[in-house]
PDB file of C-alpha atoms and ligand atoms in Angstrom:
ATOM      1  CA  MET G   1     144.454-111.250 127.322  1.00 63.00           C
ATOM      2  CA  ALA G   2     147.033-107.856 128.147  1.00 82.00           C
ATOM      3  CA  GLN G   3     144.636-104.812 128.654  1.00 92.00           C
ATOM      4  CA  ALA G   4     146.030-100.743 126.703  1.00 94.00           C
ATOM      5  CA  CYS G   5     145.171 -98.101 127.019  1.00 95.00           C
ATOM      6  CA  PRO G   6     141.786 -96.151 125.870  1.00 94.00           C
ATOM      7  CA  GLN G   7     143.865 -93.639 125.172  1.00 94.00           C
ATOM      8  CA  CYS G   8     147.492 -94.065 123.360  1.00 94.00           C
ATOM      9  CA  SER G   9     146.160 -98.155 123.039  1.00 93.00           C
ATOM     10  CA  GLU G  10     149.931 -99.039 124.755  1.00 90.00           C
ATOM     11  CA  SER G  11     149.136-102.322 126.781  1.00 91.00           C
ATOM     12  CA  ASN G  12     152.713-102.735 128.369  1.00 93.00           C
ATOM     13  CA  GLN G  13     152.672 -99.192 130.858  1.00 93.00           C
ATOM     14  CA  VAL G  14     149.354-100.233 131.905  1.00 95.00           C
ATOM     15  CA  LEU G  15     149.414-101.766 135.479  1.00 95.00           C
ATOM     16  CA  ASN G  16     146.982-101.910 138.106  1.00 96.00           C
ATOM     17  CA  LEU G  17     146.550 -98.635 140.046  1.00 96.00           C
ATOM     18  CA  ALA G  18     146.902 -99.964 144.032  1.00 96.00           C
ATOM     19  CA  GLU G  19     149.973-102.153 142.730  1.00 96.00           C
ATOM     20  CA  PHE G  20     151.631 -99.254 141.017  1.00 96.00           C
ATOM     21  CA  TRP G  21     151.023 -97.202 143.767  1.00 96.00           C
ATOM     22  CA  ARG G  22     151.852 -99.429 146.859  1.00 96.00           C
ATOM     23  CA  SER G  23     155.149 -99.610 144.586  1.00 96.00           C
ATOM     24  CA  LEU G  24     156.484 -95.793 145.293  1.00 95.00           C
ATOM     25  CA  SER G  25     158.774 -94.842 147.034  1.00 94.00           C
ATOM     26  CA  GLN G  26     156.874 -92.723 150.271  1.00 92.00           C
ATOM     27  CA  ASP G  27     158.486 -89.502 149.045  1.00 91.00           C
ATOM     28  CA  ALA G  28     157.537 -89.981 145.209  1.00 91.00           C
ATOM     29  CA  GLU G  29     155.409 -87.084 143.743  1.00 90.00           C
ATOM     30  CA  LEU G  30     153.069 -89.004 142.503  1.00 92.00           C
ATOM     31  CA  LYS G  31     152.048 -91.152 145.464  1.00 93.00           C
ATOM     32  CA  ALA G  32     149.390 -88.467 147.322  1.00 92.00           C
ATOM     33  CA  THR G  33     148.035 -87.572 143.483  1.00 93.00           C
ATOM     34  CA  LEU G  34     147.689 -91.048 143.219  1.00 95.00           C
ATOM     35  CA  ALA G  35     146.041 -91.918 146.923  1.00 95.00           C
ATOM     36  CA  GLN G  36     143.652 -93.839 147.869  1.00 95.00           C
ATOM     37  CA  PRO G  37     140.640 -91.913 148.750  1.00 94.00           C
ATOM     38  CA  PRO G  38     141.236 -91.634 152.758  1.00 93.00           C
ATOM     39  CA  PRO G  39     137.805 -93.159 155.291  1.00 92.00           C
ATOM     40  CA  TYR G  40     135.220 -91.098 155.586  1.00 91.00           C
ATOM     41  CA  GLU G  41     134.839 -90.378 159.602  1.00 88.00           C
ATOM     42  CA  ALA G  42     131.332 -89.895 160.229  1.00 81.00           C
ATOM     43  CA  ARG G  43     130.938 -87.432 163.259  1.00 85.00           C
ATOM     44  CA  TYR G  44     127.822 -89.822 164.866  1.00 89.00           C
ATOM     45  CA  VAL G  45     128.937 -87.430 168.554  1.00 93.00           C
ATOM     46  CA  VAL G  46     126.958 -84.516 166.317  1.00 91.00           C
ATOM     47  CA  SER G  47     123.773 -87.089 166.091  1.00 93.00           C
ATOM     48  CA  LEU G  48     124.172 -88.232 169.454  1.00 94.00           C
ATOM     49  CA  ALA G  49     124.185 -85.290 171.090  1.00 95.00           C
ATOM     50  CA  LEU G  50     120.960 -83.712 169.316  1.00 94.00           C
ATOM     51  CA  GLY G  51     119.023 -87.440 170.211  1.00 95.00           C
ATOM     52  CA  ALA G  52     120.368 -86.629 173.565  1.00 96.00           C
ATOM     53  CA  VAL G  53     119.395 -82.658 173.484  1.00 95.00           C
ATOM     54  CA  ALA G  54     115.756 -83.458 171.765  1.00 94.00           C
ATOM     55  CA  ILE G  55     114.942 -86.427 174.442  1.00 94.00           C
ATOM     56  CA  LEU G  56     115.427 -83.455 177.796  1.00 94.00           C
ATOM     57  CA  CYS G  57     113.384 -81.513 175.903  1.00 93.00           C
ATOM     58  CA  LEU G  58     110.683 -84.852 175.389  1.00 92.00           C
ATOM     59  CA  THR G  59     110.349 -84.740 179.174  1.00 93.00           C
ATOM     60  CA  THR G  60     110.653 -81.678 179.736  1.00 89.00           C
ATOM     61  CA  GLY G  61     106.555 -81.649 179.990  1.00 83.00           C
ATOM     62  CA  SER G  62     106.072 -78.720 178.046  1.00 91.00           C
ATOM     63  CA  ALA G  63     104.703 -77.959 174.563  1.00 91.00           C
ATOM     64  CA  PRO G  64     107.203 -75.971 173.194  1.00 92.00           C
ATOM     65  CA  ALA G  65     110.108 -78.124 174.480  1.00 93.00           C
ATOM     66  CA  ILE G  66     108.093 -81.638 173.071  1.00 93.00           C
ATOM     67  CA  LEU G  67     107.852 -79.874 170.164  1.00 94.00           C
ATOM     68  CA  LEU G  68     111.686 -78.419 169.912  1.00 95.00           C
ATOM     69  CA  GLY G  69     112.641 -82.319 170.754  1.00 95.00           C
ATOM     70  CA  VAL G  70     110.470 -83.424 167.878  1.00 95.00           C
ATOM     71  CA  VAL G  71     112.436 -81.424 165.449  1.00 96.00           C
ATOM     72  CA  LEU G  72     115.873 -82.133 167.039  1.00 95.00           C
ATOM     73  CA  LEU G  73     115.168 -85.820 166.848  1.00 95.00           C
ATOM     74  CA  LEU G  74     114.259 -85.570 163.268  1.00 97.00           C
ATOM     75  CA  ALA G  75     117.572 -83.619 162.607  1.00 96.00           C
ATOM     76  CA  ALA G  76     119.255 -86.413 164.452  1.00 95.00           C
ATOM     77  CA  GLY G  77     117.116 -89.112 162.308  1.00 96.00           C
ATOM     78  CA  GLY G  78     118.685 -87.167 159.951  1.00 96.00           C
ATOM     79  CA  SER G  79     121.988 -86.363 160.456  1.00 94.00           C
ATOM     80  CA  VAL G  80     122.854 -90.424 160.878  1.00 95.00           C
ATOM     81  CA  ALA G  81     121.140 -90.652 157.237  1.00 95.00           C
ATOM     82  CA  TRP G  82     123.625 -88.110 155.822  1.00 94.00           C
ATOM     83  CA  PHE G  83     126.164 -89.497 157.202  1.00 94.00           C
ATOM     84  CA  TRP G  84     125.389 -92.920 156.102  1.00 94.00           C
ATOM     85  CA  ARG G  85     125.197 -91.842 152.659  1.00 95.00           C
ATOM     86  CA  GLU G  86     128.570 -90.256 152.760  1.00 94.00           C
ATOM     87  CA  SER G  87     130.140 -93.318 154.176  1.00 94.00           C
ATOM     88  CA  ALA G  88     128.403 -95.715 151.689  1.00 96.00           C
ATOM     89  CA  GLU G  89     129.454 -93.634 149.096  1.00 96.00           C
ATOM     90  CA  ARG G  90     133.564 -92.468 149.938  1.00 95.00           C
ATOM     91  CA  GLU G  91     133.199 -96.342 150.872  1.00 96.00           C
ATOM     92  CA  ALA G  92     132.191 -97.489 146.860  1.00 96.00           C
ATOM     93  CA  ALA G  93     135.036 -94.728 145.981  1.00 96.00           C
ATOM     94  CA  ARG G  94     137.525 -96.716 147.422  1.00 96.00           C
ATOM     95  CA  ALA G  95     136.545 -99.738 145.556  1.00 96.00           C
ATOM     96  CA  ALA G  96     136.619 -98.761 142.555  1.00 96.00           C
ATOM     97  CA  TRP G  97     139.419 -96.730 142.881  1.00 96.00           C
ATOM     98  CA  SER G  98     141.037-100.735 144.214  1.00 96.00           C
ATOM     99  CA  ARG G  99     140.339-101.493 140.591  1.00 96.00           C
ATOM    100  CA  LEU G 100     141.012 -98.971 138.150  1.00 97.00           C
ATOM    101  CA  LEU G 101     144.283 -99.058 135.620  1.00 96.00           C
ATOM    102  CA  TYR G 102     147.082 -97.188 134.863  1.00 96.00           C
ATOM    103  CA  CYS G 103     148.475 -95.479 131.873  1.00 96.00           C
ATOM    104  CA  ARG G 104     152.142 -94.995 132.790  1.00 94.00           C
ATOM    105  CA  ARG G 105     152.977 -93.604 129.117  1.00 94.00           C
ATOM    106  CA  CYS G 106     149.357 -90.770 129.096  1.00 93.00           C
ATOM    107  CA  VAL G 107     149.363 -90.651 133.030  1.00 92.00           C
ATOM    108  CA  ARG G 108     145.499 -92.430 132.998  1.00 93.00           C
ATOM    109  CA  GLN G 109     143.518 -93.870 135.337  1.00 95.00           C
ATOM    110  CA  PHE G 110     140.295 -95.445 133.790  1.00 96.00           C
ATOM    111  CA  PRO G 111     138.365 -98.172 135.113  1.00 95.00           C
ATOM    112  CA  PRO G 112     138.978-101.675 133.553  1.00 94.00           C
ATOM    113  CA  ASP G 113     135.765-101.702 131.818  1.00 94.00           C
ATOM    114  CA  LYS G 114     137.117 -98.648 129.374  1.00 93.00           C
ATOM    115  CA  ALA G 115     140.054-100.523 128.445  1.00 93.00           C
ATOM    116  CA  LEU G 116     140.764-102.190 125.168  1.00 92.00           C
ATOM    117  CA  ALA G 117     141.910-105.971 124.844  1.00 88.00           C
ATOM    118  CA  ALA G 118     144.987-105.894 124.079  1.00 75.00           C
TER     119      ALA G 118
HETATM  120 ZN1   ZN V 201     148.073 -94.394 127.881  1.00 86.49          ZN
END
């Protein structure tokens, strides 16, 4: 069963976006605008640095340094959670991109569940 564009109801111009994107030449204008979102690059070195400084503070023995160490440890954990969440969201966007359909007639991207049956 062919899938038709929800805007123009054409089915012969509807393609899988990923396949269409791969078929474009490298210098095509649409190659950049239709590209899959790039993978997220988590900066875990920030978390590692925070954790390392936190451990240094915790091992000094003085109360203010221990308090600072606890705060830095919480910041390190929070940054790991942040990077993990951002990475998961980006991967979901990348997976959604690979399922998108593309209408060449009205230059529109849409998920398969929004396509009309043709
Ligand atoms: Zn269309």
